[in-house]
Amino acid sequence: MAGYDFAAIEKKWQQYWSDNETFRQPNPGEPNFADRPRMYVLDMFPYPSGAGLHVGHPEGYTATDIMVRYRRMKGFNVLHPMGYDAFGLPAEQYAVEHGVHPRETTERNIANIERQIKMFGFSYDWSRRIATTDPDYYRWTQWIFLQLFNSWYDPQANAARPISELISRLESGQSVVGIGGEVQFNTSDGLTPYFGGPIGTIKFHELSPEHRREIIDSHRLAYMAEVPVNWCPKLGTVLANEEVTNEGRSERGNWPVYRRALKQWMLRITSYADRLLDDLQMLDWPESIKIMQRNWIGRSEGADVDFCIAGSPEIITVYTTRPDTLFGATYMVLAPEHPLVEEITSDAQRDAVREYVRQSAGKSELERTAETKEKTGVFTGAYAVNPVNDERIPVWIADYVMMGYGTGAIMAVPAHDTRDLEFAEQFDLPIIQVVQPPGGTDFRGYVGDGVAVNSGQFDGLETAEFKKKITAWLEQRGLGKAAVNYKLRDWLFSRQRYWGEPFPLVHCEKCGVVPLPEDSLPLELPEMEDFTPASSDDPSAPPSPPLGKMAGWVETTCPACGAPAQRELNTMPQWAGSCWYYLRFLDAKNDKAFVDPEIEKYWMGPREDAPAGGVDLYVGGAEHAVLHLLYARFWHKVLFDLGYVSSPEPFRKLFNQGMIRSFAYRDSRGMNVAYDEVDLREDGAYHRQTGEKLAESVEKMSKSLKNVVNPDEVIGQYGADTFRLYEMFMGPLDASKPWNTRDVPGVYRFLNRVWRMIAGTEDASSLLGETQCDTVERALHKLTKKVGKDIEAMKFNTAIAAMMEFVNLVYGKAGRISPDQAERFVLLLAPLAPHMAEELWQKLGHEETLAYESWPVYDDNMIAAEEATLAVQVNGKVRGRVTVSADASEDAIMEAVLAEAKVASALAGKQIVKQIIVPGRIVNLVVK
RNA sequence: GCCGGAGUGGCGGAAUUGGCAGACGCGCGGGAUUCAAAAUCCCGUUAUGGCAACAUAGUGUGGGUUCGAGUCCCACCUCCGGCACCA
């Protein structure tokens, strides 16, 4: 059919947009910048994998493209950039396996994915394109790392501050160092000048230089610490939790992963726990994502309680959220790794305890947590003294207590804790009720609130009240104090891999860890022939990062003292680059700063109606609900504290597009069958060759299920506009929906109808006619209102349905459309199917792009119906309908209703008890 | 186990937020056009009964509130996503 030649049209307009830089958005201060309302709309930038885009990527990209095209027509300055999150393990692993340099595969993958993205005709400002692997980009990633390194979290200010402030505070004696190395205010300063600081504290200048450095380093936002990590000897690197499968193996390569303590770089995200939690309330995010972040941060309030060990000077502190159940504590459990285990274990129990500790150390995290059915543990032979009643309770060790949370020790209250109950039953330990549940519920395992029993003078108190009382009671006696705990851990920030940002640091024997001067950045990743990590089968083999092999790169001089020094060999994790890319888009070419403050303020600064500031709309998949979004918020807050950005939050509004899944077919042996072997018949799917009936299900797209839909093919067959329209028409943007290629021709037909309506084809003339049809005019006003409203609410499916109805009307009842009406319709279509819209716009006699045409306006008077048809119900059942003028009075309506024959017959012999009239909708008569 | 989200025709979904359930699209059936087909256009399409007008039932299940419930409340079932011995 000659007519709608999508291939030619799409190529032509993509070329036009590119040649004319149609979507380049100048920054404030640049020529052609117009002062208009701003809108920053951002897609989560893709990881350029070798597989390219799947149909899920363009779903979000299409949605944002519609939003920005609409906003441009509404007179906004629109920032809409795209880039690539290109460092990371998959690219590197692929490179290792194929013997190609990761830079090469990365560049190739980026080229391919960009080709794909451009096929869709998205209106990105490509002049702002970035890749996290560009030295010009990661120069600033390194720079931000240095800000983290050179800062500490000041609890008084509740904000990050330059580390120099801490140093001068210590040097002036304003602050002193406590026993544990913690910094505290010198409370006695000025009062007892000759007797030093508070008990147990030391003045800074009294410490050795090494010790001083240690104190400083341990307060930085980026610090090194020995922590338990997921160590994969085969990949030769530590892995983040999400890079480890449920089976305790590496996501990439499926190799064993071991729990092991290694000295690593950490970022002090836990200092921000409360702010990350509290500031969620100022964000326009899906509630479910906020809840996930809250759970991840996992703030809980309770108390630290000190238990003495009988016959030992040791004190064991436990953390509990239920201090009100202290009287029910019948034993205590330490994590096997707890430092006091060795101290308190009795000689009789020593062998058994050591054996248990050894066993649990060998277990992976998975093995420890998977064995949920049966609890294990060993008695240490020691007894603790319950501070509330001086009862002696046995101290056990068990691996259901984790060293990483709270104090690594618990008081066990089997009556009111499910896990403790299980353990107590397993080992026959006493169970004492201390909470009376409301109603007749059994107290055993009751974890809710109730009334205290068996709790001495506290009996009869409600749980909440009891908690307050007992905490105060403990504090008075120095036996404990109120405490807050978080599930959130500090962020393990180093990887022993090649393909990541190098740390801009050197290790100097004399000066310790020394940052590189900022003006020496970027510290470029050295070119290497062999970037393969040291692979091993030995879980205890020492890590040896690939960068260590570049002796010429590693050996350098200390920027502080000039002595020989070594570079840091670790690289940053993949999350680093994505933590701040939205800021670089603002000012992608700036070589003086990561972003110009004025430009940042224009695009992201807080506004009266949006105190959080930040990106106006951020669209991406829910798989980044926690980590990416939490890490980025953390970095942003650090930059905010240090005065580099003006908004407290990076993403004001977040929207998660739903996952696009697709049909998967499986034969009787459970083998997946690819689409080209599936024969779809009326009663189901059959195998083309064997004729066997296949089982159909809807699954996440994956290679192994053979159900991946490739956008290139769909675009080749139907064009980008059809693709875009189909994905938007499938259903609500945030819902998970199955891709069904069979449905694609529906929207393709619609576009063809639009084309023929305005441009005509060889064998059918257009429906353009000079006389304006009033019905069409009214419908068009209604449509304008509807489409605008739906786009703003991101309800594209109903916007498209309304356009289809409009076109059906023009084809059917009206039979014609005036050129002026056609123009307005084209403008409404433009955000959704931009190529066709541009082409039709041109055919209607315009020379310029429609990208900056004004959005059509509607007149509510044209929409208001003159007449309304009301359904008439009798006792809730529709018995007829009446048409009355829109402003009819109730009496007039009732008159019409009673005159309606069907209603009258339904009313025959009955009495109207009540009448409900909903204007413009319904009349309900209640009769007896 | 805990925390979210969702269950509406053969399928994807709509329903102005308590007011005519099934918009729009797919598929299917019928018709027009054609030598024929593709494409296109028109009509029909929740189920049951009826030639029809129409009647009855109907939004996962059971109960409730209301003149009126897909929408609100209570209990339950199923599916999807996340977390998971967090003391």
Short mmCIF file of N, CA, C and O in Angstrom, two decimals, chain A residues 115-209:
data_model
loop_
_atom_site.label_atom_id
_atom_site.label_comp_id
_atom_site.label_asym_id
_atom_site.label_seq_id
_atom_site.Cartn_x
_atom_site.Cartn_y
_atom_site.Cartn_z
N ARG A 115 22.43 3.30 18.53
CA ARG A 115 21.73 3.11 17.26
C ARG A 115 20.28 2.71 17.54
O ARG A 115 19.34 3.25 16.95
N GLN A 116 20.11 1.78 18.48
CA GLN A 116 18.76 1.34 18.80
C GLN A 116 17.92 2.47 19.39
O GLN A 116 16.78 2.67 18.99
N ILE A 117 18.51 3.20 20.32
CA ILE A 117 17.75 4.28 20.96
C ILE A 117 17.32 5.30 19.92
O ILE A 117 16.20 5.80 19.93
N LYS A 118 18.22 5.56 18.98
CA LYS A 118 17.90 6.60 17.99
C LYS A 118 16.80 6.16 17.02
O LYS A 118 16.12 7.01 16.44
N MET A 119 16.63 4.85 16.86
CA MET A 119 15.56 4.37 15.98
C MET A 119 14.17 4.83 16.45
O MET A 119 13.24 4.89 15.67
N PHE A 120 14.06 5.06 17.77
CA PHE A 120 12.74 5.37 18.30
C PHE A 120 12.37 6.84 18.14
O PHE A 120 11.25 7.24 18.41
N GLY A 121 13.34 7.64 17.73
CA GLY A 121 13.06 9.06 17.54
C GLY A 121 12.85 9.81 18.83
O GLY A 121 12.06 10.74 18.89
N PHE A 122 13.56 9.40 19.90
CA PHE A 122 13.42 10.12 21.17
C PHE A 122 14.10 11.47 21.07
O PHE A 122 15.14 11.61 20.44
N SER A 123 13.52 12.45 21.75
CA SER A 123 14.00 13.83 21.56
C SER A 123 15.04 14.20 22.62
O SER A 123 14.89 15.18 23.33
N TYR A 124 16.07 13.39 22.74
CA TYR A 124 17.14 13.71 23.69
C TYR A 124 17.98 14.87 23.16
O TYR A 124 18.13 15.04 21.95
N ASP A 125 18.54 15.59 24.12
CA ASP A 125 19.54 16.59 23.78
C ASP A 125 20.88 15.85 23.75
O ASP A 125 21.54 15.70 24.78
N TRP A 126 21.25 15.37 22.59
CA TRP A 126 22.42 14.50 22.49
C TRP A 126 23.73 15.24 22.76
O TRP A 126 24.76 14.62 22.96
N SER A 127 23.66 16.56 22.79
CA SER A 127 24.91 17.29 23.06
C SER A 127 25.36 17.08 24.51
O SER A 127 26.47 17.42 24.87
N ARG A 128 24.47 16.53 25.32
CA ARG A 128 24.81 16.31 26.73
C ARG A 128 25.18 14.87 27.03
O ARG A 128 25.30 14.49 28.19
N ARG A 129 25.30 14.08 26.02
CA ARG A 129 25.58 12.66 26.19
C ARG A 129 26.84 12.41 27.03
O ARG A 129 27.87 13.07 26.83
N ILE A 130 26.76 11.44 27.93
CA ILE A 130 27.94 11.06 28.70
C ILE A 130 28.05 9.54 28.78
O ILE A 130 27.06 8.84 28.56
N ALA A 131 29.22 9.07 29.09
CA ALA A 131 29.40 7.67 29.48
C ALA A 131 30.26 7.70 30.73
O ALA A 131 31.23 8.45 30.80
N THR A 132 29.90 6.86 31.70
CA THR A 132 30.62 6.91 32.97
C THR A 132 32.07 6.49 32.81
O THR A 132 32.89 6.73 33.69
N THR A 133 32.39 5.87 31.66
CA THR A 133 33.75 5.42 31.41
C THR A 133 34.63 6.48 30.77
O THR A 133 35.83 6.26 30.61
N ASP A 134 34.05 7.60 30.36
CA ASP A 134 34.87 8.67 29.79
C ASP A 134 35.75 9.26 30.88
O ASP A 134 35.25 9.63 31.94
N PRO A 135 37.04 9.42 30.61
CA PRO A 135 37.90 10.05 31.62
C PRO A 135 37.38 11.42 32.03
O PRO A 135 37.47 11.80 33.20
N ASP A 136 36.78 12.17 31.08
CA ASP A 136 36.21 13.48 31.42
C ASP A 136 35.06 13.36 32.39
O ASP A 136 34.71 14.31 33.08
N TYR A 137 34.42 12.20 32.38
CA TYR A 137 33.34 11.97 33.34
C TYR A 137 33.91 11.46 34.67
O TYR A 137 33.65 12.02 35.72
N TYR A 138 34.70 10.39 34.60
CA TYR A 138 35.10 9.80 35.88
C TYR A 138 36.13 10.64 36.62
O TYR A 138 36.34 10.45 37.80
N ARG A 139 36.68 11.60 35.92
CA ARG A 139 37.47 12.61 36.63
C ARG A 139 36.66 13.19 37.78
O ARG A 139 37.15 13.37 38.89
N TRP A 140 35.39 13.45 37.52
CA TRP A 140 34.54 14.07 38.55
C TRP A 140 33.98 13.04 39.51
O TRP A 140 33.66 13.37 40.64
N THR A 141 33.86 11.80 39.07
CA THR A 141 33.49 10.74 40.02
C THR A 141 34.60 10.64 41.07
O THR A 141 34.34 10.53 42.27
N GLN A 142 35.84 10.70 40.58
CA GLN A 142 36.98 10.67 41.50
C GLN A 142 37.00 11.90 42.38
O GLN A 142 37.29 11.83 43.58
N TRP A 143 36.66 13.02 41.79
CA TRP A 143 36.63 14.27 42.55
C TRP A 143 35.62 14.19 43.69
O TRP A 143 35.89 14.58 44.82
N ILE A 144 34.44 13.64 43.39
CA ILE A 144 33.42 13.51 44.44
C ILE A 144 33.91 12.54 45.51
O ILE A 144 33.72 12.77 46.70
N PHE A 145 34.62 11.49 45.08
CA PHE A 145 35.17 10.57 46.07
C PHE A 145 36.12 11.32 47.01
O PHE A 145 36.11 11.12 48.21
N LEU A 146 36.91 12.19 46.45
CA LEU A 146 37.82 12.97 47.29
C LEU A 146 37.06 13.85 48.28
O LEU A 146 37.51 14.06 49.40
N GLN A 147 35.90 14.37 47.86
CA GLN A 147 35.10 15.16 48.80
C GLN A 147 34.65 14.28 49.96
O GLN A 147 34.62 14.71 51.11
N LEU A 148 34.29 13.03 49.63
CA LEU A 148 33.88 12.10 50.68
C LEU A 148 35.06 11.80 51.59
O LEU A 148 34.94 11.77 52.81
N PHE A 149 36.21 11.60 50.96
CA PHE A 149 37.41 11.28 51.72
C PHE A 149 37.80 12.45 52.64
O PHE A 149 38.24 12.24 53.76
N ASN A 150 37.59 13.65 52.14
CA ASN A 150 38.01 14.83 52.89
C ASN A 150 36.91 15.40 53.78
O ASN A 150 36.95 16.57 54.14
N SER A 151 35.91 14.59 54.09
CA SER A 151 34.82 15.07 54.93
C SER A 151 34.58 14.10 56.07
O SER A 151 34.97 12.95 56.03
N TRP A 152 33.92 14.61 57.08
CA TRP A 152 33.46 13.76 58.17
C TRP A 152 32.05 14.17 58.51
O TRP A 152 31.57 15.22 58.08
N TYR A 153 31.36 13.35 59.28
CA TYR A 153 29.99 13.67 59.63
C TYR A 153 29.97 14.29 61.01
O TYR A 153 30.27 13.64 62.00
N ASP A 154 29.62 15.56 61.05
CA ASP A 154 29.57 16.29 62.31
C ASP A 154 28.21 16.08 62.95
O ASP A 154 27.20 16.58 62.46
N PRO A 155 28.15 15.34 64.06
CA PRO A 155 26.84 15.04 64.65
C PRO A 155 26.13 16.28 65.17
O PRO A 155 24.92 16.33 65.18
N GLN A 156 26.91 17.29 65.60
CA GLN A 156 26.27 18.52 66.09
C GLN A 156 25.56 19.24 64.96
O GLN A 156 24.42 19.64 65.08
N ALA A 157 26.25 19.39 63.85
CA ALA A 157 25.67 20.07 62.70
C ALA A 157 24.70 19.15 61.97
O ALA A 157 23.90 19.60 61.16
N ASN A 158 24.76 17.84 62.25
CA ASN A 158 24.00 16.84 61.52
C ASN A 158 24.21 16.98 60.02
O ASN A 158 23.28 17.00 59.23
N ALA A 159 25.48 17.12 59.66
CA ALA A 159 25.82 17.30 58.26
C ALA A 159 27.29 16.95 58.06
O ALA A 159 28.06 16.92 59.01
N ALA A 160 27.64 16.71 56.81
CA ALA A 160 29.04 16.49 56.48
C ALA A 160 29.77 17.83 56.54
O ALA A 160 29.22 18.86 56.17
N ARG A 161 31.01 17.78 57.01
CA ARG A 161 31.84 18.98 57.08
C ARG A 161 33.24 18.59 56.61
O ARG A 161 33.64 17.43 56.71
N PRO A 162 34.00 19.58 56.14
CA PRO A 162 35.38 19.27 55.74
C PRO A 162 36.15 18.66 56.91
O PRO A 162 35.98 19.10 58.05
N ILE A 163 36.98 17.69 56.61
CA ILE A 163 37.74 17.01 57.66
C ILE A 163 38.67 18.01 58.35
O ILE A 163 39.00 17.84 59.52
N SER A 164 39.03 19.09 57.64
CA SER A 164 39.92 20.09 58.24
C SER A 164 39.28 20.73 59.47
O SER A 164 39.96 21.11 60.42
N GLU A 165 37.94 20.84 59.46
CA GLU A 165 37.26 21.39 60.63
C GLU A 165 37.46 20.49 61.85
O GLU A 165 37.64 20.96 62.97
N LEU A 166 37.41 19.18 61.60
CA LEU A 166 37.60 18.24 62.70
C LEU A 166 39.02 18.35 63.24
O LEU A 166 39.25 18.37 64.45
N ILE A 167 39.97 18.45 62.31
CA ILE A 167 41.37 18.52 62.72
C ILE A 167 41.62 19.78 63.56
O ILE A 167 42.21 19.71 64.63
N SER A 168 41.10 20.91 63.09
CA SER A 168 41.37 22.14 63.85
C SER A 168 40.65 22.09 65.19
O SER A 168 41.13 22.63 66.18
N ARG A 169 39.51 21.45 65.22
CA ARG A 169 38.79 21.33 66.48
C ARG A 169 39.60 20.48 67.48
O ARG A 169 39.64 20.78 68.66
N LEU A 170 40.22 19.45 66.96
CA LEU A 170 41.03 18.59 67.82
C LEU A 170 42.32 19.30 68.23
O LEU A 170 42.75 19.23 69.38
N GLU A 171 42.91 20.00 67.27
CA GLU A 171 44.18 20.65 67.57
C GLU A 171 44.01 21.78 68.57
O GLU A 171 44.88 22.03 69.41
N SER A 172 42.85 22.44 68.52
CA SER A 172 42.62 23.54 69.46
C SER A 172 42.19 23.03 70.82
O SER A 172 42.04 23.82 71.75
N GLY A 173 41.94 21.73 70.91
CA GLY A 173 41.52 21.19 72.20
C GLY A 173 40.03 21.32 72.44
O GLY A 173 39.50 20.95 73.48
N GLN A 174 39.32 21.87 71.46
CA GLN A 174 37.87 22.02 71.57
C GLN A 174 37.22 20.65 71.66
O GLN A 174 36.21 20.46 72.32
N SER A 175 37.82 19.67 70.95
CA SER A 175 37.36 18.30 71.03
C SER A 175 38.51 17.43 71.50
O SER A 175 39.68 17.75 71.28
N VAL A 176 38.15 16.30 72.12
CA VAL A 176 39.18 15.37 72.60
C VAL A 176 38.82 13.97 72.12
O VAL A 176 37.74 13.72 71.60
N VAL A 177 39.76 13.06 72.32
CA VAL A 177 39.58 11.71 71.82
C VAL A 177 39.22 10.79 72.99
O VAL A 177 39.90 10.79 74.02
N GLY A 178 38.15 10.01 72.82
CA GLY A 178 37.71 9.08 73.86
C GLY A 178 38.48 7.78 73.80
O GLY A 178 39.34 7.60 72.95
N ILE A 179 38.11 6.86 74.73
CA ILE A 179 38.85 5.60 74.82
C ILE A 179 38.75 4.80 73.53
O ILE A 179 39.70 4.18 73.09
N GLY A 180 37.58 4.82 72.93
CA GLY A 180 37.39 4.00 71.73
C GLY A 180 37.87 4.70 70.48
O GLY A 180 37.64 4.22 69.37
N GLY A 181 38.52 5.83 70.60
CA GLY A 181 38.98 6.55 69.43
C GLY A 181 37.94 7.52 68.93
O GLY A 181 38.13 8.19 67.91
N GLU A 182 36.80 7.61 69.64
CA GLU A 182 35.75 8.52 69.17
C GLU A 182 36.07 9.95 69.59
O GLU A 182 36.70 10.19 70.62
N VAL A 183 35.60 10.88 68.77
CA VAL A 183 35.85 12.29 69.07
C VAL A 183 34.68 12.83 69.86
O VAL A 183 33.53 12.57 69.53
N GLN A 184 34.97 13.56 70.94
CA GLN A 184 33.86 14.17 71.67
C GLN A 184 34.23 15.59 72.06
O GLN A 184 35.40 15.96 72.13
N PHE A 185 33.20 16.36 72.33
CA PHE A 185 33.42 17.72 72.78
C PHE A 185 34.17 17.70 74.10
O PHE A 185 33.89 16.89 74.97
N ASN A 186 35.10 18.59 74.25
CA ASN A 186 35.81 18.71 75.52
C ASN A 186 34.93 19.49 76.47
O ASN A 186 35.01 20.71 76.58
N THR A 187 34.05 18.75 77.20
CA THR A 187 33.04 19.41 78.01
C THR A 187 33.65 20.20 79.15
O THR A 187 33.08 21.17 79.63
N SER A 188 34.83 19.77 79.59
CA SER A 188 35.41 20.47 80.74
C SER A 188 36.30 21.62 80.29
O SER A 188 36.90 22.28 81.11
N ASP A 189 36.35 21.83 78.98
CA ASP A 189 37.21 22.87 78.45
C ASP A 189 36.83 24.22 79.06
O ASP A 189 35.67 24.61 79.08
N GLY A 190 37.81 24.93 79.56
CA GLY A 190 37.53 26.23 80.15
C GLY A 190 37.18 26.16 81.62
O GLY A 190 37.28 27.13 82.35
N LEU A 191 36.76 25.02 82.08
CA LEU A 191 36.38 24.89 83.48
C LEU A 191 37.56 24.38 84.32
O LEU A 191 37.84 24.86 85.40
N THR A 192 38.22 23.37 83.77
CA THR A 192 39.35 22.80 84.50
C THR A 192 40.55 22.78 83.59
O THR A 192 40.99 21.73 83.15
N PRO A 193 41.07 23.94 83.30
CA PRO A 193 42.10 24.05 82.27
C PRO A 193 43.35 23.24 82.57
O PRO A 193 44.05 22.84 81.64
N TYR A 194 43.58 22.98 83.83
CA TYR A 194 44.85 22.30 84.13
C TYR A 194 44.71 20.79 84.26
O TYR A 194 45.67 20.09 84.44
N PHE A 195 43.48 20.33 84.21
CA PHE A 195 43.31 18.90 84.44
C PHE A 195 42.81 18.12 83.23
O PHE A 195 42.31 17.02 83.36
N GLY A 196 42.96 18.72 82.08
CA GLY A 196 42.63 17.97 80.86
C GLY A 196 41.13 17.82 80.67
O GLY A 196 40.33 18.51 81.29
N GLY A 197 40.78 16.91 79.78
CA GLY A 197 39.38 16.75 79.39
C GLY A 197 38.63 15.79 80.29
O GLY A 197 39.10 15.45 81.36
N PRO A 198 37.45 15.35 79.85
CA PRO A 198 36.66 14.42 80.63
C PRO A 198 37.44 13.12 80.86
O PRO A 198 38.36 12.80 80.12
N ILE A 199 37.00 12.40 81.88
CA ILE A 199 37.69 11.17 82.26
C ILE A 199 37.86 10.23 81.08
O ILE A 199 36.92 10.00 80.31
N GLY A 200 39.04 9.73 80.97
CA GLY A 200 39.29 8.74 79.93
C GLY A 200 39.60 9.32 78.57
O GLY A 200 39.86 8.59 77.64
N THR A 201 39.57 10.62 78.45
CA THR A 201 39.83 11.19 77.13
C THR A 201 41.27 11.70 77.06
O THR A 201 41.91 11.98 78.08
N ILE A 202 41.73 11.82 75.83
CA ILE A 202 43.10 12.26 75.61
C ILE A 202 43.05 13.46 74.68
O ILE A 202 42.18 13.55 73.81
N LYS A 203 43.98 14.36 74.91
CA LYS A 203 44.06 15.48 73.97
C LYS A 203 44.82 15.03 72.73
O LYS A 203 45.73 14.21 72.78
N PHE A 204 44.43 15.64 71.63
CA PHE A 204 44.93 15.22 70.33
C PHE A 204 46.46 15.28 70.26
O PHE A 204 47.11 14.36 69.79
N HIS A 205 47.03 16.40 70.78
CA HIS A 205 48.48 16.59 70.62
C HIS A 205 49.28 15.62 71.49
O HIS A 205 50.49 15.51 71.34
N GLU A 206 48.58 14.92 72.39
CA GLU A 206 49.28 13.94 73.20
C GLU A 206 49.48 12.62 72.47
O GLU A 206 50.18 11.74 72.95
N LEU A 207 48.80 12.49 71.33
CA LEU A 207 48.86 11.22 70.59
C LEU A 207 50.06 11.20 69.65
O LEU A 207 50.55 12.25 69.23
N SER A 208 50.47 9.98 69.29
CA SER A 208 51.52 9.85 68.29
C SER A 208 50.97 10.26 66.93
O SER A 208 49.75 10.21 66.72
N PRO A 209 51.84 10.66 65.99
CA PRO A 209 51.34 11.06 64.67
C PRO A 209 50.52 9.94 64.02
O PRO A 209 49.49 10.22 63.39
#
